[in-house]
mmCIF file of C-alpha atoms in Angstrom:
data_model
loop_
_atom_site.group_PDB
_atom_site.id
_atom_site.type_symbol
_atom_site.label_atom_id
_atom_site.label_comp_id
_atom_site.label_asym_id
_atom_site.label_seq_id
_atom_site.Cartn_x
_atom_site.Cartn_y
_atom_site.Cartn_z
ATOM 1 C CA UNK S 1 0.162 -4.643 8.525
ATOM 2 C CA UNK S 2 2.656 -5.351 5.779
ATOM 3 C CA UNK S 3 3.646 -9.045 5.911
ATOM 4 C CA UNK S 4 7.173 -8.917 4.491
ATOM 5 C CA UNK S 5 9.950 -6.598 3.500
ATOM 6 C CA UNK S 6 11.387 -6.290 0.006
ATOM 7 C CA UNK S 7 14.119 -4.238 -1.628
ATOM 8 C CA UNK S 8 11.553 -2.444 -3.792
ATOM 9 C CA UNK S 9 9.464 -1.518 -0.744
ATOM 10 C CA UNK S 10 12.500 -0.131 1.068
ATOM 11 C CA UNK S 11 13.523 1.917 -1.961
ATOM 12 C CA UNK S 12 10.051 3.508 -2.094
ATOM 13 C CA UNK S 13 10.141 4.252 1.633
ATOM 14 C CA UNK S 14 13.421 6.163 1.222
ATOM 15 C CA UNK S 15 11.858 8.618 -1.224
ATOM 16 C CA UNK S 16 11.259 12.183 0.074
ATOM 17 C CA UNK S 17 7.822 13.014 1.469
ATOM 18 C CA UNK S 18 5.995 16.296 2.101
ATOM 19 C CA UNK S 19 6.891 17.475 5.590
ATOM 20 C CA UNK S 20 6.142 16.083 8.112
ATOM 21 C CA UNK S 21 6.941 12.440 7.416
ATOM 22 C CA UNK S 22 6.388 10.887 10.853
ATOM 23 C CA UNK S 23 8.181 7.700 11.930
ATOM 24 C CA UNK S 24 7.154 5.865 15.108
ATOM 25 C CA UNK S 25 9.318 2.955 16.229
ATOM 26 C CA UNK S 26 8.661 0.808 19.291
ATOM 27 C CA UNK S 27 9.636 -2.597 20.653
ATOM 28 C CA UNK S 28 6.841 -5.162 20.983
ATOM 29 C CA UNK S 29 6.558 -8.567 22.610
ATOM 30 C CA UNK S 30 5.362 -11.923 21.324
ATOM 31 C CA UNK S 31 4.215 -13.499 24.589
ATOM 32 C CA UNK S 32 2.633 -12.870 27.963
ATOM 33 C CA UNK S 33 3.186 -11.211 30.355
ATOM 34 C CA UNK S 34 5.504 -8.804 28.487
ATOM 35 C CA UNK S 35 2.991 -8.063 25.732
ATOM 36 C CA UNK S 36 0.541 -6.589 28.259
ATOM 37 C CA UNK S 37 2.547 -3.346 28.201
ATOM 38 C CA UNK S 38 2.447 -2.963 24.402
ATOM 39 C CA UNK S 39 -0.994 -1.243 24.098
ATOM 40 C CA UNK S 40 -0.043 1.301 26.791
ATOM 41 C CA UNK S 41 3.326 1.966 25.171
ATOM 42 C CA UNK S 42 1.649 2.443 21.789
ATOM 43 C CA UNK S 43 -0.842 4.959 23.211
ATOM 44 C CA UNK S 44 1.969 6.903 24.861
ATOM 45 C CA UNK S 45 4.003 6.890 21.670
ATOM 46 C CA UNK S 46 1.014 8.120 19.688
ATOM 47 C CA UNK S 47 0.526 10.943 22.189
ATOM 48 C CA UNK S 48 4.181 11.954 21.783
ATOM 49 C CA UNK S 49 3.851 11.948 18.007
ATOM 50 C CA UNK S 50 0.632 13.961 18.042
ATOM 51 C CA UNK S 51 2.198 16.523 20.397
ATOM 52 C CA UNK S 52 5.269 16.842 18.172
ATOM 53 C CA UNK S 53 3.117 17.427 15.077
ATOM 54 C CA UNK S 54 0.794 19.897 16.823
ATOM 55 C CA UNK S 55 3.651 21.967 18.279
ATOM 56 C CA UNK S 56 5.804 22.083 15.130
ATOM 57 C CA UNK S 57 5.529 25.587 13.630
ATOM 58 C CA UNK S 58 6.637 24.237 10.253
ATOM 59 C CA UNK S 59 3.455 22.157 9.875
ATOM 60 C CA UNK S 60 0.416 23.850 8.340
ATOM 61 C CA UNK S 61 -3.022 23.324 9.841
ATOM 62 C CA UNK S 62 -4.151 21.331 6.808
ATOM 63 C CA UNK S 63 -1.161 18.980 6.923
ATOM 64 C CA UNK S 64 -1.428 18.645 10.688
ATOM 65 C CA UNK S 65 -5.020 17.410 10.363
ATOM 66 C CA UNK S 66 -4.069 15.062 7.521
ATOM 67 C CA UNK S 67 -1.065 13.497 9.278
ATOM 68 C CA UNK S 68 -2.878 13.025 12.597
ATOM 69 C CA UNK S 69 -5.699 11.314 10.713
ATOM 70 C CA UNK S 70 -3.184 9.040 8.971
ATOM 71 C CA UNK S 71 -1.646 8.116 12.343
ATOM 72 C CA UNK S 72 -5.071 7.166 13.707
ATOM 73 C CA UNK S 73 -5.744 5.023 10.647
ATOM 74 C CA UNK S 74 -2.394 3.300 11.038
ATOM 75 C CA UNK S 75 -3.037 2.451 14.685
ATOM 76 C CA UNK S 76 -6.448 1.032 13.774
ATOM 77 C CA UNK S 77 -4.688 -1.517 11.517
ATOM 78 C CA UNK S 78 -2.347 -2.799 14.234
ATOM 79 C CA UNK S 79 -2.993 -6.206 15.769
ATOM 80 C CA UNK S 80 -0.752 -6.424 18.824
ATOM 81 C CA UNK S 81 -2.010 -9.956 19.513
ATOM 82 C CA UNK S 82 0.222 -11.074 16.635
ATOM 83 C CA UNK S 83 3.143 -8.752 17.356
ATOM 84 C CA UNK S 84 6.736 -9.716 16.686
ATOM 85 C CA UNK S 85 9.784 -7.947 18.135
ATOM 86 C CA UNK S 86 9.338 -4.477 16.696
ATOM 87 C CA UNK S 87 6.733 -2.162 15.232
ATOM 88 C CA UNK S 88 7.383 0.652 12.728
ATOM 89 C CA UNK S 89 4.637 3.132 11.851
ATOM 90 C CA UNK S 90 4.891 5.708 9.073
ATOM 91 C CA UNK S 91 2.513 8.599 8.411
ATOM 92 C CA UNK S 92 2.769 11.506 5.968
ATOM 93 C CA UNK S 93 0.234 13.646 4.140
ATOM 94 C CA UNK S 94 -2.031 11.271 2.257
ATOM 95 C CA UNK S 95 -0.456 7.976 3.380
ATOM 96 C CA UNK S 96 0.350 5.646 6.241
ATOM 97 C CA UNK S 97 2.087 2.279 6.597
ATOM 98 C CA UNK S 98 2.612 -0.209 9.402
ATOM 99 C CA UNK S 99 5.455 -2.736 9.505
ATOM 100 C CA UNK S 100 5.998 -5.553 11.986
ATOM 101 C CA UNK S 101 9.583 -6.830 12.163
ATOM 102 C CA UNK S 102 11.253 -9.844 13.737
ATOM 103 C CA UNK S 103 14.021 -7.709 15.221
ATOM 104 C CA UNK S 104 14.220 -5.581 18.354
ATOM 105 C CA UNK S 105 13.999 -1.822 17.764
ATOM 106 C CA UNK S 106 14.455 1.247 19.979
ATOM 107 C CA UNK S 107 11.523 3.522 20.841
ATOM 108 C CA UNK S 108 11.573 6.695 18.756
ATOM 109 C CA UNK S 109 9.401 9.449 17.275
ATOM 110 C CA UNK S 110 10.963 11.307 14.334
ATOM 111 C CA UNK S 111 9.578 14.104 12.138
ATOM 112 C CA UNK S 112 11.472 14.692 8.883
ATOM 113 C CA UNK S 113 11.017 14.869 5.113
ATOM 114 C CA UNK S 114 11.836 11.145 4.772
ATOM 115 C CA UNK S 115 10.860 8.102 6.806
ATOM 116 C CA UNK S 116 13.354 6.570 9.250
ATOM 117 C CA UNK S 117 14.173 3.263 7.545
ATOM 118 C CA UNK S 118 17.352 2.014 9.244
ATOM 119 C CA UNK S 119 15.453 -0.420 11.478
ATOM 120 C CA UNK S 120 13.606 -1.913 8.498
ATOM 121 C CA UNK S 121 16.859 -2.120 6.520
ATOM 122 C CA UNK S 122 18.540 -4.037 9.350
ATOM 123 C CA UNK S 123 15.491 -6.261 9.783
ATOM 124 C CA UNK S 124 15.488 -7.151 6.088
ATOM 125 C CA UNK S 125 19.213 -7.890 6.118
ATOM 126 C CA UNK S 126 18.749 -10.177 9.129
ATOM 127 C CA UNK S 127 15.671 -11.866 7.743
ATOM 128 C CA UNK S 128 17.484 -14.109 5.217
ATOM 129 C CA UNK S 129 14.231 -14.647 3.298
ATOM 130 C CA UNK S 130 13.407 -17.662 1.173
ATOM 131 C CA UNK S 131 10.635 -18.873 -1.128
ATOM 132 C CA UNK S 132 8.844 -22.166 -0.484
ATOM 133 C CA UNK S 133 6.778 -23.553 -3.366
ATOM 134 C CA UNK S 134 4.270 -26.265 -2.460
ATOM 135 C CA UNK S 135 3.288 -28.301 -5.514
ATOM 136 C CA UNK S 136 0.309 -30.611 -5.915
ATOM 137 C CA UNK S 137 -1.771 -31.661 -8.898
ATOM 138 C CA UNK S 138 -4.620 -29.315 -7.969
ATOM 139 C CA UNK S 139 -2.867 -26.444 -6.172
ATOM 140 C CA UNK S 140 0.509 -24.702 -6.363
ATOM 141 C CA UNK S 141 1.197 -22.137 -3.626
ATOM 142 C CA UNK S 142 4.147 -19.857 -2.943
ATOM 143 C CA UNK S 143 5.251 -18.872 0.559
ATOM 144 C CA UNK S 144 7.489 -15.978 1.532
ATOM 145 C CA UNK S 145 9.478 -17.152 4.530
ATOM 146 C CA UNK S 146 12.025 -15.991 7.070
ATOM 147 C CA UNK S 147 13.416 -17.200 10.399
ATOM 148 C CA UNK S 148 10.245 -16.395 12.340
ATOM 149 C CA UNK S 149 7.375 -16.717 9.886
ATOM 150 C CA UNK S 150 6.061 -17.659 6.482
ATOM 151 C CA UNK S 151 3.338 -15.745 4.629
ATOM 152 C CA UNK S 152 1.467 -17.061 1.614
ATOM 153 C CA UNK S 153 2.197 -14.997 -1.495
ATOM 154 C CA UNK S 154 -1.156 -14.054 -3.013
ATOM 155 C CA UNK S 155 -0.031 -12.014 -6.017
ATOM 156 C CA UNK S 156 1.535 -12.685 -9.436
ATOM 157 C CA UNK S 157 -1.018 -15.425 -10.126
ATOM 158 C CA UNK S 158 -0.491 -17.350 -6.875
ATOM 159 C CA UNK S 159 -1.971 -19.573 -5.667
ATOM 160 C CA UNK S 160 -2.800 -21.573 -8.798
ATOM 161 C CA UNK S 161 -5.717 -23.982 -8.409
ATOM 162 C CA UNK S 162 -7.751 -26.327 -10.586
ATOM 163 C CA UNK S 163 -10.274 -29.131 -10.277
ATOM 164 C CA UNK S 164 -9.108 -32.740 -10.709
ATOM 165 C CA UNK S 165 -12.556 -33.931 -11.746
ATOM 166 C CA UNK S 166 -12.557 -35.303 -15.314
ATOM 167 C CA UNK S 167 -16.075 -35.480 -16.781
ATOM 168 C CA UNK S 168 -14.834 -38.087 -19.254
ATOM 169 C CA UNK S 169 -12.927 -40.185 -16.708
ATOM 170 C CA UNK S 170 -15.315 -43.162 -16.714
ATOM 171 C CA UNK S 171 -15.096 -43.653 -20.504
ATOM 172 C CA UNK S 172 -11.316 -43.238 -20.509
ATOM 173 C CA UNK S 173 -10.993 -45.835 -17.750
ATOM 174 C CA UNK S 174 -13.140 -48.319 -19.705
ATOM 175 C CA UNK S 175 -10.924 -48.053 -22.785
ATOM 176 C CA UNK S 176 -7.693 -47.944 -20.784
ATOM 177 C CA UNK S 177 -6.930 -44.379 -21.741
ATOM 178 C CA UNK S 178 -6.931 -42.717 -18.292
ATOM 179 C CA UNK S 179 -3.370 -41.473 -17.676
ATOM 180 C CA UNK S 180 -1.874 -41.030 -14.217
ATOM 181 C CA UNK S 181 -2.289 -37.566 -12.756
ATOM 182 C CA UNK S 182 1.249 -36.409 -13.461
ATOM 183 C CA UNK S 183 1.297 -37.717 -17.045
ATOM 184 C CA UNK S 184 -1.984 -36.014 -17.891
ATOM 185 C CA UNK S 185 -1.633 -33.143 -20.373
ATOM 186 C CA UNK S 186 -3.886 -30.858 -18.335
ATOM 187 C CA UNK S 187 -1.552 -31.312 -15.363
ATOM 188 C CA UNK S 188 1.451 -30.480 -17.528
ATOM 189 C CA UNK S 189 -0.246 -27.293 -18.729
ATOM 190 C CA UNK S 190 -1.084 -26.414 -15.115
ATOM 191 C CA UNK S 191 2.553 -26.881 -14.059
ATOM 192 C CA UNK S 192 3.787 -24.799 -17.004
ATOM 193 C CA UNK S 193 1.573 -21.949 -15.813
ATOM 194 C CA UNK S 194 2.943 -22.366 -12.287
ATOM 195 C CA UNK S 195 6.519 -22.391 -13.547
ATOM 196 C CA UNK S 196 5.970 -19.186 -15.523
ATOM 197 C CA UNK S 197 4.409 -17.478 -12.499
ATOM 198 C CA UNK S 198 7.369 -18.581 -10.361
ATOM 199 C CA UNK S 199 9.865 -17.182 -12.884
ATOM 200 C CA UNK S 200 8.098 -13.805 -12.723
ATOM 201 C CA UNK S 201 8.395 -13.649 -8.930
ATOM 202 C CA UNK S 202 12.028 -14.796 -8.858
ATOM 203 C CA UNK S 203 12.974 -12.220 -11.497
ATOM 204 C CA UNK S 204 11.869 -9.411 -9.180
ATOM 205 C CA UNK S 205 12.931 -10.953 -5.844
ATOM 206 C CA UNK S 206 15.624 -13.616 -6.061
ATOM 207 C CA UNK S 207 15.920 -15.804 -2.939
ATOM 208 C CA UNK S 208 16.766 -19.403 -2.044
ATOM 209 C CA UNK S 209 13.951 -21.663 -3.242
ATOM 210 C CA UNK S 210 12.528 -24.786 -1.589
ATOM 211 C CA UNK S 211 10.142 -26.937 -3.647
ATOM 212 C CA UNK S 212 7.892 -29.143 -1.519
ATOM 213 C CA UNK S 213 5.730 -31.952 -2.880
ATOM 214 C CA UNK S 214 5.427 -35.637 -3.699
ATOM 215 C CA UNK S 215 8.314 -36.930 -5.857
ATOM 216 C CA UNK S 216 6.206 -37.113 -9.076
ATOM 217 C CA UNK S 217 5.041 -33.521 -8.592
ATOM 218 C CA UNK S 218 8.553 -32.205 -7.969
ATOM 219 C CA UNK S 219 9.887 -34.162 -10.948
ATOM 220 C CA UNK S 220 7.228 -32.760 -13.254
ATOM 221 C CA UNK S 221 8.044 -29.204 -12.179
ATOM 222 C CA UNK S 222 11.745 -29.851 -12.857
ATOM 223 C CA UNK S 223 10.881 -31.245 -16.300
ATOM 224 C CA UNK S 224 8.728 -28.208 -17.065
ATOM 225 C CA UNK S 225 11.629 -25.776 -16.954
ATOM 226 C CA UNK S 226 14.874 -24.840 -15.282
ATOM 227 C CA UNK S 227 14.826 -23.914 -11.620
ATOM 228 C CA UNK S 228 17.364 -21.536 -10.012
ATOM 229 C CA UNK S 229 20.741 -22.984 -9.133
ATOM 230 C CA UNK S 230 20.728 -24.193 -5.545
ATOM 231 C CA UNK S 231 16.996 -24.971 -5.459
ATOM 232 C CA UNK S 232 16.283 -27.596 -2.806
ATOM 233 C CA UNK S 233 13.609 -30.257 -3.264
ATOM 234 C CA UNK S 234 11.705 -31.577 -0.235
ATOM 235 C CA UNK S 235 9.784 -34.759 -0.997
ATOM 236 C CA UNK S 236 6.748 -34.345 1.229
ATOM 237 C CA UNK S 237 3.159 -34.450 0.072
ATOM 238 C CA UNK S 238 -0.016 -33.028 1.538
ATOM 239 C CA UNK S 239 1.076 -29.383 1.659
ATOM 240 C CA UNK S 240 -0.842 -28.114 -1.356
ATOM 241 C CA UNK S 241 -3.425 -26.865 1.147
ATOM 242 C CA UNK S 242 -0.850 -26.745 3.937
ATOM 243 C CA UNK S 243 -0.724 -24.258 6.795
ATOM 244 C CA UNK S 244 2.089 -21.850 7.608
ATOM 245 C CA UNK S 245 3.276 -24.050 10.475
ATOM 246 C CA UNK S 246 3.392 -27.130 8.229
ATOM 247 C CA UNK S 247 5.428 -25.310 5.576
ATOM 248 C CA UNK S 248 7.864 -23.924 8.140
ATOM 249 C CA UNK S 249 8.249 -27.350 9.762
ATOM 250 C CA UNK S 250 9.159 -28.837 6.380
ATOM 251 C CA UNK S 251 11.958 -26.333 5.708
ATOM 252 C CA UNK S 252 13.288 -25.796 9.264
ATOM 253 C CA UNK S 253 15.933 -28.579 9.220
ATOM 254 C CA UNK S 254 17.351 -27.255 5.961
ATOM 255 C CA UNK S 255 17.322 -23.664 7.228
ATOM 256 C CA UNK S 256 19.233 -24.714 10.355
ATOM 257 C CA UNK S 257 21.842 -26.507 8.257
ATOM 258 C CA UNK S 258 22.135 -23.493 5.959
ATOM 259 C CA UNK S 259 22.624 -21.129 8.922
ATOM 260 C CA UNK S 260 25.362 -23.326 10.409
ATOM 261 C CA UNK S 261 27.183 -23.473 7.072
ATOM 262 C CA UNK S 262 26.821 -19.707 6.609
ATOM 263 C CA UNK S 263 28.288 -18.985 10.042
ATOM 264 C CA UNK S 264 31.258 -21.267 9.387
ATOM 265 C CA UNK S 265 31.918 -19.554 6.047
ATOM 266 C CA UNK S 266 31.739 -16.069 7.563
ATOM 267 C CA UNK S 267 34.116 -16.963 10.413
ATOM 268 C CA UNK S 268 36.590 -18.434 7.910
ATOM 269 C CA UNK S 269 36.432 -15.262 5.772
ATOM 270 C CA UNK S 270 37.086 -13.091 8.828
ATOM 271 C CA UNK S 271 40.054 -15.240 9.863
ATOM 272 C CA UNK S 272 41.539 -14.963 6.376
ATOM 273 C CA UNK S 273 41.033 -11.184 6.370
ATOM 274 C CA UNK S 274 42.820 -10.921 9.705
ATOM 275 C CA UNK S 275 45.853 -12.607 8.158
ATOM 276 C CA UNK S 276 45.797 -10.116 5.259
ATOM 277 C CA UNK S 277 45.323 -7.171 7.650
ATOM 278 C CA UNK S 278 41.972 -6.405 6.023
ATOM 279 C CA UNK S 279 39.984 -6.900 9.206
ATOM 280 C CA UNK S 280 38.058 -4.753 11.694
ATOM 281 C CA UNK S 281 36.684 -6.173 14.927
ATOM 282 C CA UNK S 282 34.511 -4.651 17.630
ATOM 283 C CA UNK S 283 32.072 -1.780 17.505
ATOM 284 C CA UNK S 284 34.630 1.050 17.502
ATOM 285 C CA UNK S 285 36.741 -0.275 14.624
ATOM 286 C CA UNK S 286 33.739 -1.295 12.551
ATOM 287 C CA UNK S 287 31.987 2.073 13.094
ATOM 288 C CA UNK S 288 35.056 3.945 11.843
ATOM 289 C CA UNK S 289 35.445 1.641 8.847
ATOM 290 C CA UNK S 290 31.813 1.900 7.798
ATOM 291 C CA UNK S 291 31.899 5.713 7.973
ATOM 292 C CA UNK S 292 34.875 5.603 5.587
ATOM 293 C CA UNK S 293 33.101 3.201 3.203
ATOM 294 C CA UNK S 294 35.852 0.601 3.595
ATOM 295 C CA UNK S 295 33.746 -2.463 4.484
ATOM 296 C CA UNK S 296 33.341 -5.255 1.934
ATOM 297 C CA UNK S 297 31.695 -7.800 4.244
ATOM 298 C CA UNK S 298 29.968 -6.974 7.538
ATOM 299 C CA UNK S 299 29.213 -9.779 10.008
ATOM 300 C CA UNK S 300 26.835 -9.132 12.921
ATOM 301 C CA UNK S 301 25.414 -11.443 15.562
ATOM 302 C CA UNK S 302 21.682 -11.748 15.024
ATOM 303 C CA UNK S 303 20.492 -10.210 18.300
ATOM 304 C CA UNK S 304 23.396 -7.873 19.012
ATOM 305 C CA UNK S 305 22.290 -4.419 20.158
ATOM 306 C CA UNK S 306 24.051 -1.846 22.321
ATOM 307 C CA UNK S 307 23.570 1.769 23.397
ATOM 308 C CA UNK S 308 26.488 4.164 22.912
ATOM 309 C CA UNK S 309 27.468 7.801 22.837
ATOM 310 C CA UNK S 310 29.435 8.933 19.794
ATOM 311 C CA UNK S 311 32.471 11.092 20.639
ATOM 312 C CA UNK S 312 33.520 11.396 16.997
ATOM 313 C CA UNK S 313 36.755 9.396 17.178
ATOM 314 C CA UNK S 314 35.319 6.600 19.344
ATOM 315 C CA UNK S 315 32.140 5.181 20.887
ATOM 316 C CA UNK S 316 31.470 4.765 24.579
ATOM 317 C CA UNK S 317 28.822 2.579 26.286
ATOM 318 C CA UNK S 318 25.840 4.626 27.461
ATOM 319 C CA UNK S 319 22.381 4.343 28.934
ATOM 320 C CA UNK S 320 19.385 4.856 26.686
ATOM 321 C CA UNK S 321 18.245 7.740 28.908
ATOM 322 C CA UNK S 322 21.564 9.575 28.478
ATOM 323 C CA UNK S 323 21.593 12.752 26.437
ATOM 324 C CA UNK S 324 22.664 12.151 22.809
ATOM 325 C CA UNK S 325 22.840 8.367 23.272
ATOM 326 C CA UNK S 326 22.541 6.202 20.137
ATOM 327 C CA UNK S 327 20.417 3.162 20.896
ATOM 328 C CA UNK S 328 20.256 1.862 17.331
ATOM 329 C CA UNK S 329 23.940 2.149 16.435
ATOM 330 C CA UNK S 330 24.091 -1.438 15.149
ATOM 331 C CA UNK S 331 21.222 -0.800 12.746
ATOM 332 C CA UNK S 332 22.952 2.405 11.626
ATOM 333 C CA UNK S 333 26.086 0.404 10.832
ATOM 334 C CA UNK S 334 24.083 -2.145 8.849
ATOM 335 C CA UNK S 335 22.268 0.542 6.872
ATOM 336 C CA UNK S 336 25.475 2.455 6.104
ATOM 337 C CA UNK S 337 27.288 -0.734 5.071
ATOM 338 C CA UNK S 338 24.524 -1.603 2.615
ATOM 339 C CA UNK S 339 24.500 1.971 1.270
ATOM 340 C CA UNK S 340 28.209 1.651 0.427
ATOM 341 C CA UNK S 341 27.761 -1.682 -1.351
ATOM 342 C CA UNK S 342 28.920 -4.010 1.410
ATOM 343 C CA UNK S 343 27.566 -7.508 1.900
ATOM 344 C CA UNK S 344 25.873 -7.954 5.284
ATOM 345 C CA UNK S 345 25.530 -11.316 6.974
ATOM 346 C CA UNK S 346 23.849 -12.006 10.290
ATOM 347 C CA UNK S 347 25.170 -15.013 12.203
ATOM 348 C CA UNK S 348 24.063 -16.887 15.304
ATOM 349 C CA UNK S 349 24.609 -15.251 18.682
ATOM 350 C CA UNK S 350 28.064 -15.699 20.252
ATOM 351 C CA UNK S 351 29.619 -16.727 16.932
ATOM 352 C CA UNK S 352 31.624 -13.478 17.053
ATOM 353 C CA UNK S 353 32.039 -13.218 20.827
ATOM 354 C CA UNK S 354 35.830 -12.966 20.591
ATOM 355 C CA UNK S 355 35.485 -10.127 18.055
ATOM 356 C CA UNK S 356 33.064 -8.030 20.087
ATOM 357 C CA UNK S 357 29.924 -9.403 18.364
ATOM 358 C CA UNK S 358 30.528 -7.464 15.122
ATOM 359 C CA UNK S 359 33.394 -7.694 12.606
ATOM 360 C CA UNK S 360 34.195 -6.833 9.015
ATOM 361 C CA UNK S 361 36.328 -7.699 6.030
ATOM 362 C CA UNK S 362 37.750 -4.466 4.606
ATOM 363 C CA UNK S 363 38.233 -3.392 1.011
ATOM 364 C CA UNK S 364 41.596 -1.844 1.877
#
């Protein structure tokens, strides 16, 4: 399964496909006993998808065989033991992809000439990703992190490793010419290579950066070249070979502080917009504003979801089993806001309780 979302990946997923491009979306569960139902739900969803493909008169026999084979391959890659909150499966002639997301999704099967991406778009917007660089004299690793996980980045030259054994160390020590690790020229060259690799990654995917390592290691990296504005140093050694849990534990206090500051800033911006009459609050007002492309800043509580029926001029609460109900309306709003150039910020639950859990600053 794909470990992380990126803007480039989402752009590629939006491209047209040969019909049928099949999208399967289903909620999953992280823990027992709820996760016991996930394999059964996945089998049922696969059966629905296969039936839809087989009964569609617009699908040729050759493409039907291809797409059903791609669906089977996709399912074979899924590890429900490590599921998050949602699963998105894509299959089209000649390709398949599986995405696990840390955001609840509705259950759906869709056949079209493009993949259904709104749930991935909303998940990426909510993810608030960061980079964590662990620096040590013999290993520099880069981690792609979010609120629920961190995955080691194993591309673009990462991780960088080297041996600290110096075949000439004994002679150098005898003549007093053995420099400390972080003054050694080989270490400086190693850190220059790491810095260049980091610049390449940040150029394609800019995010907040946390640099974790012993003070001399962090200082040497800072001396090697400029780091992005707002980079945060964490003086903690021993994570050159660190695990995901150790890296996440190191950054968690800073992430919590960042989230609290972000929520306070968003609430202040909404209050100011209310005074200027550039404000929309609640699902109905925000839905109308986003359809008109008027939203500059959209604020959504992290776990807010609701099922509605769209009557054109207003939304009404509905049950997911109701005909024409929209059980991913919040994700639709997020996707549309991003499409029209709005900034989207997810905030902690209940931060917008008085505004109906979703609010916006308007352009006009």
